[in-house]
Amino acid sequence: GASFVAAAAHLAGSGGTNWRTNLAVVNRGTASTTLGLTFLPYAEGTLPAIKSFPLAAGATWEWQDVLVSLFQQTAPSIKGSLQITSLQPLAITSRTYNQTADGTYGQYYQSVQAAQALTSGQVGIIPQLKKNAAFRAHVGVMNVGAVSVTVAIRLWSPAGSQIGTTKTQTVAVGRYWQQANIFDNVGAGNRDIAYATVEVQTSGGRVWAYGSVVDNTTNDPTTFPVLVQQ
């Protein structure tokens, strides 16, 4: 089935950041394959960009700044999600990073398939979130299912009380959505430590979710993948 990478960017962000994404693929199958690669821009209703790429058995390839080098995007700032298909089993990884004059500061985004996703009736937990003078936090959701999906995101204090309001968002098929500075957005105030819960409100809907915590001084980001409550 298809694999998804939630977030890919060639983007000027807050704090003078310049975000870029590298995508790597390994073909551990016994035969060569042709990858189908799709970029779905962040804005709903925008057309996807579709490319194909041959990859031999046992081979690997990496695209630096994939939105430009592979998908030939020309907008100065653009982001979205990636979908990769193949008739052979693949290992797919990505790194999204802030390109600076002193090098890169980056975070890892895994690839996921629909069977690995958070679905209705489960609670996803995103730990180690914080908002203070040193850090800012974003929360994102990728729809890896077959139907439009509505999610509810809540932030929780160290003592386990909800802080701020509940954030509800609908995400189209194959797209991702990110709430920047979620503590500010829901009125949760500054918190040295907190966590989020993510719940799928659409029956049969499937999502992957993450937290991105960014150091305000270095603009170095860390990914915190959603964990399914056991």
XYZ file of C-alpha atoms in Angstrom:
230
model
C 0.000 0.000 0.000
C 0.899 3.664 -0.044
C 3.294 5.182 2.457
C 2.939 8.752 3.668
C 5.340 11.377 4.985
C 3.300 13.971 6.828
C 5.374 17.099 6.390
C 7.683 18.276 3.621
C 8.747 21.869 3.110
C 10.664 24.438 1.131
C 9.566 27.242 3.339
C 10.515 30.487 5.049
C 9.274 30.204 8.619
C 9.160 32.197 11.818
C 12.349 33.348 13.505
C 14.185 33.679 10.200
C 14.046 29.941 9.509
C 14.412 28.323 6.084
C 12.911 24.826 6.141
C 13.943 22.137 3.657
C 13.107 18.414 3.364
C 15.283 15.525 2.208
C 13.590 12.227 1.310
C 15.370 8.843 1.174
C 14.105 5.473 -0.080
C 15.610 1.969 0.201
C 14.400 -0.898 -2.013
C 15.014 -4.100 -0.078
C 12.849 -6.089 -2.483
C 14.158 -8.808 -4.774
C 13.399 -6.915 -7.977
C 13.676 -3.407 -9.347
C 10.669 -1.167 -8.939
C 9.251 2.090 -10.188
C 8.307 4.431 -7.388
C 5.209 6.559 -7.674
C 5.809 9.801 -5.777
C 3.097 12.379 -5.123
C 3.375 15.788 -3.487
C 0.085 17.072 -2.084
C 0.391 20.812 -1.337
C -0.871 22.038 2.023
C -3.722 24.136 0.662
C -6.876 22.101 0.084
C -8.064 22.062 -3.500
C -4.567 22.409 -4.952
C -3.460 19.883 -7.542
C -0.853 17.260 -6.615
C 2.509 16.921 -8.376
C 3.251 13.362 -9.508
C 6.629 11.825 -10.424
C 7.976 8.337 -11.073
C 11.469 7.057 -10.306
C 13.157 3.684 -11.021
C 15.027 2.005 -8.167
C 16.992 -1.237 -8.501
C 16.768 -4.117 -6.021
C 18.883 -3.353 -2.970
C 19.425 0.256 -4.015
C 18.853 3.515 -2.174
C 18.346 7.126 -3.254
C 18.066 10.469 -1.520
C 16.545 13.686 -2.853
C 18.020 16.818 -1.300
C 15.374 19.538 -0.955
C 12.874 17.133 -2.482
C 10.144 19.669 -3.297
C 12.534 21.454 -5.652
C 14.851 18.694 -6.864
C 12.168 16.074 -7.569
C 8.834 17.879 -7.711
C 10.224 21.063 -9.330
C 8.201 23.390 -7.133
C 8.968 27.036 -7.880
C 7.042 28.850 -5.122
C 9.401 30.547 -2.647
C 7.499 29.018 0.275
C 5.538 25.785 -0.028
C 4.759 22.784 2.143
C 2.637 19.664 2.016
C 2.641 15.897 2.373
C 4.237 13.096 0.367
C 2.810 9.776 -0.802
C 5.031 6.966 -2.098
C 3.907 3.736 -3.789
C 5.890 0.726 -5.010
C 5.366 -2.914 -5.935
C 8.429 -3.772 -3.825
C 8.772 -3.234 -0.057
C 10.452 0.071 0.763
C 12.101 1.706 3.736
C 11.282 5.425 3.590
C 12.640 8.201 5.783
C 12.790 11.979 5.696
C 14.563 14.857 7.407
C 13.123 18.356 7.594
C 15.655 20.955 8.674
C 16.379 24.633 9.060
C 19.127 25.598 6.604
C 21.426 28.196 8.196
C 24.767 29.771 7.380
C 26.248 27.598 10.139
C 24.794 24.291 8.907
C 21.485 22.542 9.424
C 19.242 21.906 12.403
C 16.761 19.171 11.635
C 14.106 16.706 12.655
C 13.114 13.224 11.495
C 9.689 12.448 10.052
C 8.911 8.760 9.634
C 6.815 7.270 6.870
C 3.555 5.581 7.842
C 0.940 3.389 6.220
C -2.778 3.368 6.926
C -2.540 0.166 8.985
C -0.126 1.885 11.398
C -2.364 4.886 11.976
C -4.386 6.136 14.913
C -8.065 5.399 14.322
C -11.442 6.078 15.920
C -11.853 4.579 19.385
C -8.167 5.080 20.250
C -6.387 7.877 22.086
C -3.069 9.149 20.786
C -0.597 10.839 23.132
C 2.034 13.390 22.125
C 4.363 13.820 25.111
C 7.057 16.323 26.063
C 5.405 19.440 24.670
C 6.298 22.865 26.075
C 5.825 26.571 25.553
C 8.030 29.121 27.325
C 10.679 31.691 26.518
C 12.999 28.947 25.266
C 10.646 26.741 23.215
C 7.584 26.847 20.987
C 5.437 23.855 19.996
C 3.353 22.850 16.999
C 1.023 19.862 16.549
C 0.297 18.280 13.170
C -2.060 15.637 11.805
C -1.744 13.647 8.568
C -4.837 11.960 7.085
C -3.651 8.559 5.827
C -7.136 7.068 5.468
C -9.716 6.951 2.704
C -12.187 9.537 4.068
C -12.044 13.128 5.276
C -11.363 13.019 9.008
C -12.102 15.226 12.009
C -9.749 15.147 14.993
C -9.922 16.608 18.491
C -6.687 17.742 20.144
C -6.420 18.614 23.828
C -3.491 19.852 25.909
C -2.965 18.577 29.460
C -1.058 19.972 32.441
C 1.528 18.042 34.505
C -1.272 17.213 36.955
C -3.520 15.840 34.203
C -6.010 18.680 33.866
C -6.971 20.013 30.446
C -5.409 23.394 29.709
C -6.961 25.701 27.157
C -9.781 24.782 24.806
C -10.199 21.714 22.612
C -8.890 22.147 19.065
C -11.103 20.460 16.461
C -9.988 20.227 12.857
C -11.100 18.452 9.680
C -8.342 17.196 7.363
C -8.901 16.101 3.757
C -7.744 12.738 2.385
C -3.996 12.640 1.792
C -3.391 16.060 3.333
C -1.841 17.263 6.523
C -2.649 20.128 8.853
C -0.453 21.769 11.451
C -1.431 24.100 14.251
C 1.521 26.407 14.865
C 2.079 27.577 18.434
C -0.732 25.408 19.721
C -0.419 26.586 23.331
C -1.176 30.145 22.231
C -3.889 28.992 19.835
C -5.949 27.167 22.487
C -5.175 29.619 25.299
C -3.081 27.208 27.362
C -0.473 29.772 28.398
C 3.187 29.054 28.997
C 3.986 25.555 30.253
C 7.396 24.021 30.965
C 5.964 20.556 30.342
C 2.634 19.290 29.037
C 1.224 16.697 26.657
C -1.451 16.468 23.998
C -4.078 13.873 23.240
C -5.378 13.256 19.725
C -8.701 11.524 19.055
C -10.232 10.649 15.688
C -13.894 11.647 15.650
C -14.699 10.169 12.232
C -15.649 6.492 12.277
C -12.962 4.517 10.446
C -10.774 7.586 9.955
C -7.005 7.098 10.162
C -4.379 9.684 11.005
C -0.768 10.038 12.049
C 0.034 12.901 14.391
C 3.129 14.550 15.797
C 4.450 17.340 17.943
C 7.253 19.594 16.773
C 9.076 21.445 19.553
C 11.417 24.176 18.334
C 14.227 25.811 20.299
C 13.656 29.564 20.083
C 17.379 30.365 20.239
C 18.769 27.909 17.676
C 15.524 27.119 15.766
C 16.440 23.439 16.185
C 13.275 21.256 15.957
C 12.482 17.903 17.594
C 9.736 15.526 16.418
C 7.568 13.738 18.974
C 5.489 11.060 17.159
C 2.031 10.186 18.439
C 1.951 7.184 20.774
C -1.173 5.041 20.944
C -2.506 4.729 24.504
C -2.390 1.077 25.527
